[in-house]
Coordinates of C-alpha atoms and ligand atoms in Angstrom, one line a residue:
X1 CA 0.0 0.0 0.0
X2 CA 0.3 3.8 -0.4
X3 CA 2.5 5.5 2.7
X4 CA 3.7 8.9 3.6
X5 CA 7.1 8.8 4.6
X6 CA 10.1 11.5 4.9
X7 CA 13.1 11.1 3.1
X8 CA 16.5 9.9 5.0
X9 CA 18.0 12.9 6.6
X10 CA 15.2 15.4 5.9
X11 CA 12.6 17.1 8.0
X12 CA 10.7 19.9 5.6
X13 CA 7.8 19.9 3.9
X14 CA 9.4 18.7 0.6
X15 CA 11.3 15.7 2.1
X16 CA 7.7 14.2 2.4
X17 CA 7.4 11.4 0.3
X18 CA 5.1 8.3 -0.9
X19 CA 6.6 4.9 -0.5
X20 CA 5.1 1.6 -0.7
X21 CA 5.0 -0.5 2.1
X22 CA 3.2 -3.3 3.4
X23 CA -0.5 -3.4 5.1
X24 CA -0.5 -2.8 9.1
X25 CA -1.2 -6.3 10.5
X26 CA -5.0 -6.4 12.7
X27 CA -5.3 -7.6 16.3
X28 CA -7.9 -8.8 17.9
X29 CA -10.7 -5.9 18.2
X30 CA -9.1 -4.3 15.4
X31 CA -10.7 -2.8 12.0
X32 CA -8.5 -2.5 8.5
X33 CA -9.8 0.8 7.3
X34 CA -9.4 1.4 3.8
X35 CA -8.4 5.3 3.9
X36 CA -10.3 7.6 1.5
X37 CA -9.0 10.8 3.2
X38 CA -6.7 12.0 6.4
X39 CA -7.0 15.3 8.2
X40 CA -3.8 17.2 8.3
X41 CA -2.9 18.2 11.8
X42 CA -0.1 20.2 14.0
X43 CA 1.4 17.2 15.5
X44 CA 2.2 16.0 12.3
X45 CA 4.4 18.9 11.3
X46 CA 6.3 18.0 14.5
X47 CA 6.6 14.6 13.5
X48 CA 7.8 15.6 10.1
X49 CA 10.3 17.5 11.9
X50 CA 11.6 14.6 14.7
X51 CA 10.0 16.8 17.6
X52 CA 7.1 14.8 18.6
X53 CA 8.4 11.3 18.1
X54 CA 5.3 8.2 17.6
X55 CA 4.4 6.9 20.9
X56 CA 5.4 2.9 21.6
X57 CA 3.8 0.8 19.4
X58 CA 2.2 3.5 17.5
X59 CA 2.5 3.3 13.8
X60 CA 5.5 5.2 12.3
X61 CA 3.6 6.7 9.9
X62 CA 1.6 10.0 10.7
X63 CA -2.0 10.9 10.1
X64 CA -3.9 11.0 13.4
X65 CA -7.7 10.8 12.2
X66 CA -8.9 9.2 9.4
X67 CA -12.2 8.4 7.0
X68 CA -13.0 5.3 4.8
X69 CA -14.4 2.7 4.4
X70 CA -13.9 -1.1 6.5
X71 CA -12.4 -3.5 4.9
X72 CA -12.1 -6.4 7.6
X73 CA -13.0 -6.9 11.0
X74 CA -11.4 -9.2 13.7
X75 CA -13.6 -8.9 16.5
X76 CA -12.2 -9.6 20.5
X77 CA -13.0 -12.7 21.8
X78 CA -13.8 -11.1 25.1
X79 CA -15.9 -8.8 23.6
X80 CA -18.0 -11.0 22.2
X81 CA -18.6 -11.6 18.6
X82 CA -22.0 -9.0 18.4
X83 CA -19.8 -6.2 16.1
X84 CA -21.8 -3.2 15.7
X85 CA -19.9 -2.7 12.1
X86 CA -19.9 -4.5 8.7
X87 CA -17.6 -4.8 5.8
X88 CA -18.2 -1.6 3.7
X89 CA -19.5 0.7 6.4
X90 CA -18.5 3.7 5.8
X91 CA -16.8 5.4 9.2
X92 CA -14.1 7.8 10.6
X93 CA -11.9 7.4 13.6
X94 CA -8.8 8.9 16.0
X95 CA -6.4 6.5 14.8
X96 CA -2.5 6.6 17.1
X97 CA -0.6 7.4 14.2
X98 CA -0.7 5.2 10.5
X99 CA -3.5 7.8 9.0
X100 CA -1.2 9.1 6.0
X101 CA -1.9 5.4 4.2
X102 CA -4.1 3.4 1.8
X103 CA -4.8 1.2 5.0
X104 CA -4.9 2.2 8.8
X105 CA -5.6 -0.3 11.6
X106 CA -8.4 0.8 14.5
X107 CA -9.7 -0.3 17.0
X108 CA -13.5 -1.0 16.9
X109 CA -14.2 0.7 19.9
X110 CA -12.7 4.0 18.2
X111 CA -14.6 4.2 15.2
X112 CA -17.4 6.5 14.3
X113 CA -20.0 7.0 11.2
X114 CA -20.1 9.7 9.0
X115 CA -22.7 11.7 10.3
X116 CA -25.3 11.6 7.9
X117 CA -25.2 13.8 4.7
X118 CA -21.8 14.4 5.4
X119 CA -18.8 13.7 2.9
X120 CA -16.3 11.5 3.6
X121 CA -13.4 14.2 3.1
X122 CA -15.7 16.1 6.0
X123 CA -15.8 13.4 8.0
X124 CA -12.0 13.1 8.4
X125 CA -11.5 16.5 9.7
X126 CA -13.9 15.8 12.4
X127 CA -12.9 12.9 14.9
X128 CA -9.2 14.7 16.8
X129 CA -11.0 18.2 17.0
X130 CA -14.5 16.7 18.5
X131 CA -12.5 14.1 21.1
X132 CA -10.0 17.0 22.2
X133 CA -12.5 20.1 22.4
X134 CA -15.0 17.3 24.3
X135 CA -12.7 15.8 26.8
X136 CA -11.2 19.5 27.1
X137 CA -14.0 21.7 27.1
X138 CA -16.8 19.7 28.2
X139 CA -15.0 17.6 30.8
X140 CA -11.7 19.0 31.9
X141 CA -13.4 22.4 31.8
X142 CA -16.8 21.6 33.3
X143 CA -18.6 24.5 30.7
X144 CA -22.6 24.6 31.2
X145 CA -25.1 26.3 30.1
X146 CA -25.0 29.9 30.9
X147 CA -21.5 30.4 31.1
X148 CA -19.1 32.2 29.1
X149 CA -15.6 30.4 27.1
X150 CA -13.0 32.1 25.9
X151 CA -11.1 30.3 22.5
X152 CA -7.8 32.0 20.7
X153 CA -7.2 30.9 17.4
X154 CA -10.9 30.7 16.6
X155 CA -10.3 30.4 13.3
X156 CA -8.3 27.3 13.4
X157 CA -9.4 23.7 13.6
X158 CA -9.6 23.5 17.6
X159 CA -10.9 26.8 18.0
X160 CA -13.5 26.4 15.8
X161 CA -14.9 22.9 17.4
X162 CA -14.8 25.2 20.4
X163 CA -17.3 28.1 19.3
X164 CA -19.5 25.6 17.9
X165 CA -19.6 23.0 20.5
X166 CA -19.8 26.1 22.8
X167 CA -22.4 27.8 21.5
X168 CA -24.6 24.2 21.2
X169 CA -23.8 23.9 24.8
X170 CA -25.7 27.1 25.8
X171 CA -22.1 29.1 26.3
X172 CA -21.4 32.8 25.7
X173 CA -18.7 32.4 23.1
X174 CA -15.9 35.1 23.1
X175 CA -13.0 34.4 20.6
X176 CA -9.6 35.7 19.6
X177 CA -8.0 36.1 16.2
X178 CA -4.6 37.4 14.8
X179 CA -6.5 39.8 11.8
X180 CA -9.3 41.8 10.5
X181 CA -9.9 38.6 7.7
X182 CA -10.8 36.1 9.9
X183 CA -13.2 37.8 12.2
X184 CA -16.4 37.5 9.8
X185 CA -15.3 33.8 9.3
X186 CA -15.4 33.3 12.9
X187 CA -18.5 35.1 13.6
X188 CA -20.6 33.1 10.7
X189 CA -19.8 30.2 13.4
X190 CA -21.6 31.6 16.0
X191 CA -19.2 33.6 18.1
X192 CA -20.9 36.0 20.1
X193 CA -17.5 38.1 20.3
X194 CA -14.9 38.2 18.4
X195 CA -11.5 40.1 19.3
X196 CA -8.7 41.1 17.2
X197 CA -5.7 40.9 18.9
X198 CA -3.7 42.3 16.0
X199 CA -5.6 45.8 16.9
X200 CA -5.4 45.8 20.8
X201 CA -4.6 43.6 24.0
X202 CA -7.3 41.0 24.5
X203 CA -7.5 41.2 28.4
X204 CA -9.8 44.5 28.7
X205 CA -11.9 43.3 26.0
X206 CA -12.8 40.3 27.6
X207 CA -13.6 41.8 31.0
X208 CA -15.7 44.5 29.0
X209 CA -18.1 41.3 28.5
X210 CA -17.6 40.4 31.8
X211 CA -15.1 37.6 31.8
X212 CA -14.6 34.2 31.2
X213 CA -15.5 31.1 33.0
X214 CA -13.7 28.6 30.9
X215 CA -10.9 29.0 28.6
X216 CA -9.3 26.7 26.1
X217 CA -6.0 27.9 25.2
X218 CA -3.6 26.1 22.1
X219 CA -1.1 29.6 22.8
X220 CA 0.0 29.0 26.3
X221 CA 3.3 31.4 26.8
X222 CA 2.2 35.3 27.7
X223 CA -1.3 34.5 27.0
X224 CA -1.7 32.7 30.6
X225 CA -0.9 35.3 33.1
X226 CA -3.6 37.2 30.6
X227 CA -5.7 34.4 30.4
X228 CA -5.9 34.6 34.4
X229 CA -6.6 37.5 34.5
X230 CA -9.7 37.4 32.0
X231 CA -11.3 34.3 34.5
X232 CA -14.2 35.0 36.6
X233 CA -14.2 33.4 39.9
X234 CA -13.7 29.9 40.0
X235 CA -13.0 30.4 36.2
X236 CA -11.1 27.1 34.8
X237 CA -7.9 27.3 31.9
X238 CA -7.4 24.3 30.0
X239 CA -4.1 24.1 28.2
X240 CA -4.5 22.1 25.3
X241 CA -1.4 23.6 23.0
X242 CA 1.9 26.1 23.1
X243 CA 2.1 27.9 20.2
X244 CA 3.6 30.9 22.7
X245 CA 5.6 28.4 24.2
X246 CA 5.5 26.0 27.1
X247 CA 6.8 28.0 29.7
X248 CA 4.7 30.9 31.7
X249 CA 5.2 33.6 34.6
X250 CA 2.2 34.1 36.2
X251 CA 0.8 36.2 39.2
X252 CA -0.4 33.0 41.6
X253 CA -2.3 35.7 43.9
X254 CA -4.7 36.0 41.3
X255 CA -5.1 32.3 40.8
X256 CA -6.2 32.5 44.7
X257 CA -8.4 35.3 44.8
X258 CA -10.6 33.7 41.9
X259 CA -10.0 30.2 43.0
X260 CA -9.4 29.2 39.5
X261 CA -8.1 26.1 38.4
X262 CA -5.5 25.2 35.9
X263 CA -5.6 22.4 33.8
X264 CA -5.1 20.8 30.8
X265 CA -4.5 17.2 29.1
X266 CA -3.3 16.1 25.7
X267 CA -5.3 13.5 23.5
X268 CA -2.7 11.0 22.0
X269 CA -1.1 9.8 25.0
X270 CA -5.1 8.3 26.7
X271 CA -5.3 4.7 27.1
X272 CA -7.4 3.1 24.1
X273 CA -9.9 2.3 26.7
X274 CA -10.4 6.2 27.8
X275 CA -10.1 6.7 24.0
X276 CA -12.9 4.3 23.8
X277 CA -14.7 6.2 26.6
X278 CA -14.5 9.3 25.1
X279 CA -15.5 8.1 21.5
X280 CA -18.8 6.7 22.7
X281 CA -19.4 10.1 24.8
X282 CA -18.6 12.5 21.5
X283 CA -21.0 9.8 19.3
X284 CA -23.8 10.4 22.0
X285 CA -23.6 14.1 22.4
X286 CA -21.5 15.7 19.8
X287 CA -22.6 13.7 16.5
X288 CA -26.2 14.4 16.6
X289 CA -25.3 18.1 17.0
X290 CA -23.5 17.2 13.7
X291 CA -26.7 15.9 12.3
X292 CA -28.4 18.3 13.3
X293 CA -26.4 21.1 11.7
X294 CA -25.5 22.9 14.5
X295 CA -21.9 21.8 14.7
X296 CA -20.6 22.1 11.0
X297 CA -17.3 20.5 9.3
X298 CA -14.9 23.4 8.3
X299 CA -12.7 21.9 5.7
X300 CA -10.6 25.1 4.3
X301 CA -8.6 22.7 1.5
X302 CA -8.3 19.6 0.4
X303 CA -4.9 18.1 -1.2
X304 CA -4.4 15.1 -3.3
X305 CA -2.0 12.4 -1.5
X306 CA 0.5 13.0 -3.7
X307 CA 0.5 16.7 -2.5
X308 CA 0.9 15.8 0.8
X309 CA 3.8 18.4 0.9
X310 CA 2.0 21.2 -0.2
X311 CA -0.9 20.3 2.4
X312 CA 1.7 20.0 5.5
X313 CA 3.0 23.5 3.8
X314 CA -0.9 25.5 3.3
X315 CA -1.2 24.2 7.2
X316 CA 2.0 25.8 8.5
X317 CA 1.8 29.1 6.9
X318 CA -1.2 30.2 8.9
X319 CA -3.2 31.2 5.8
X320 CA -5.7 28.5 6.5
X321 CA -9.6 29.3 9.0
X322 CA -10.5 25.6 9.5
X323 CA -9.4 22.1 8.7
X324 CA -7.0 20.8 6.0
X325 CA -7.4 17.2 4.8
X326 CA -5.4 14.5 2.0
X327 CA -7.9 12.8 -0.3
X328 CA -6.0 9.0 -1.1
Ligands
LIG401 N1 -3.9 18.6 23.7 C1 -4.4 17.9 22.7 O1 -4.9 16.8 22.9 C2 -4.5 18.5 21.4 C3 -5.2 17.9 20.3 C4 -5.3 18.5 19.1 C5 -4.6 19.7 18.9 N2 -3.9 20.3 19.9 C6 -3.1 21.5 19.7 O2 -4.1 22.6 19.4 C7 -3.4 23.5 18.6 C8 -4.4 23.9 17.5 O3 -4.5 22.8 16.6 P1 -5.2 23.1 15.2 O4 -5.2 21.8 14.5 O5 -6.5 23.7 15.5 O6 -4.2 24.1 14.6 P2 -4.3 25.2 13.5 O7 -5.6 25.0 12.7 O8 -3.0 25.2 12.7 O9 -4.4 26.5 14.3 C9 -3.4 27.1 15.0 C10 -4.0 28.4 15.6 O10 -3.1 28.9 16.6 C11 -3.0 30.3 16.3 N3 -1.6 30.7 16.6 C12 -0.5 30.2 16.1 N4 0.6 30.8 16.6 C13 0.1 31.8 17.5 C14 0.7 32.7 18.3 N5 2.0 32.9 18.4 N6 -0.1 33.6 19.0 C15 -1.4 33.5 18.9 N7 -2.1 32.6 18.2 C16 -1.3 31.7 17.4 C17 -3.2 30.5 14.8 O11 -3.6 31.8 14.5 P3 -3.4 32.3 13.0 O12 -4.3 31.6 12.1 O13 -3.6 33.8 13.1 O14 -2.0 32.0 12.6 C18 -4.4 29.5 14.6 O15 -5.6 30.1 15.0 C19 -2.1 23.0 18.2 O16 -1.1 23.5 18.9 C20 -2.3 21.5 18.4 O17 -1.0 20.9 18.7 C21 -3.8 19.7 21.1

């Protein structure tokens, strides 16, 4: 089969190459996907570049989410033989690595359909931005109804989950963005606020609407001694990224006086059974907002395997408001 690989020695965009290998082998509770598209993420440019090295056992090959279509099933003998999935369904899933591929091993418990009336290439930029704003918003962040998030980088993949999952949850949504272009993009999601940090320091802007109670945060660096200071009482900040950097001064008085709490969590690293966990949570509450409309895919390009270069490229320039995604 069809695999993405980079060339000996090389870490850019254009040392990406296609290479034929064999098929991944499939355990026991295991699907063989055949991959019709990929979605393009971060982690992958780190991969490309040796800074965010495969977990063990995980596949070499990168592509963290996946659609297609199932080519075989070995169901686990302890989980009885009652699979909820047949040949040819068509499905998309978190996969731990092996999604740049004709063929991508998952296990059952991970996969999900393609919401209805949705493409296939949509479907594949949906699965690691529904599991990571679920399990960070929802969960680690405790949103409810009523209460008001805070998202920078609304216009990219994360961000965007957020104002939409935020806005279905009954949240006052107030976003960031870096530009005048993306801020009508943003709002046609559903933000109720949308703050261009290009023109101004976000921290008075956000207290104008009276704080926030959760935030999700993929910048890290300066923006969390800011991001404190935008929390309401008992406000919670959930670090899900670092594009600021990893490290962070910050003014612990303030964390006290609000009783706010600082968290975070990354995706990748969960235990296929909390994976599992969180799959069957985002197919119960997240996909029939799918359905339904109210949470839309945002798929800003989609590249031709054989362009996978140009794809890893479109998504590290910035110029992208949404998702990218290979077609195979
Ligand atoms: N913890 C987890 O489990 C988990 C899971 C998935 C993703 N993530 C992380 O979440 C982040 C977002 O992922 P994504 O796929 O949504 O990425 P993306 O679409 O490429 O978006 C990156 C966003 O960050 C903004 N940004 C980049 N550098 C910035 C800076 N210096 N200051 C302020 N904003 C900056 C960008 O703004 P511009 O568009 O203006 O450049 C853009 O909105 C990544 O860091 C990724 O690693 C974490």
């Amino acid at each position: 089969m069809r695999a993405v690989a980079v060339r000996e020695g090389g870490k850019t965009a254009a040392d990406l190459c296609i290479i034929d290998v064999p098929r991944p082998d499939v355990g026991r509770g295991h699907v063989l996907i055949r991959v019709t598209h990929a979605g393009v993420n971060r982690p992958d440019i780190l991969q490309r570049r040796g800074l965010y090295p495969p977990p063990a056992g995980a596949s070499p090959i990168m592509g963290l989410e996946v659609a297609g279509i199932i080519e075989s099933i070995v169901p686990h003998p302890d989980w009885g033989d009652d699979v909820a999935w047949n040949i040819g369904d068509r499905v998309c899933a978190l996969v731990n690595g092996g999604g740049y591929a004709d063929y991508v091993s998952v296990d059952i418990r991970h996969l999900l359909p393609v919401p209805q009336g949705l493409s296939l290439a949509e479907a594949a930029s949906l699965p690691e931005v529904s599991l990571t704003v679920y399990a960070n918003l929802i969960e680690h962040g405790g949103l409810k109804a009523g209460e008001a998030v805070l998202v920078h980088g609304a216009n990219s993949g994360i961000g965007s989950m957020t104002v939409m999952l935020g806005k279905s949850f009954g949240a006052k949504v107030i976003t960031t963005v870096r530009g005048a272009d993306r801020i009508d993009w943003v709002r046609a999601l559903g933000a109720d606020v949308v703050i261009d940090t290009t023109t101004g320091d976000f921290v008075e802007a956000v207290k104008a609407e009276g704080g926030a109670d959760v935030i999700l945060d993929i910048v890290a660096g300066d923006y969390v001694a800011k991001n404190i200071l935008c929390l309401k009482p008992k406000g919670r900040l959930v670090q899900v990224g670092m594009a600021r950097g990893n490290t962070a001064e910050i003014d612990v008085t303030r964390l006290m006086q609000k009783q706010a709490i600082i968290t975070g969590s990354m995706l990748r690293p969960r235990s296929p059974e909390e994976k599992a966990r969180l799959t069957s949570e985002v197919r119960a509450r997240v996909w029939p907002l799918i359905e339904a409309g109210a949470i839309r895919p945002v798929v800003a390009k989609v590249f031709p395997f054989a362009e996978v270069g140009a794809a890893h490229e479109f998504l590290d320039s910035g110029a992208h408001s949404g998702k990218v995604v290979l077609e195979l």
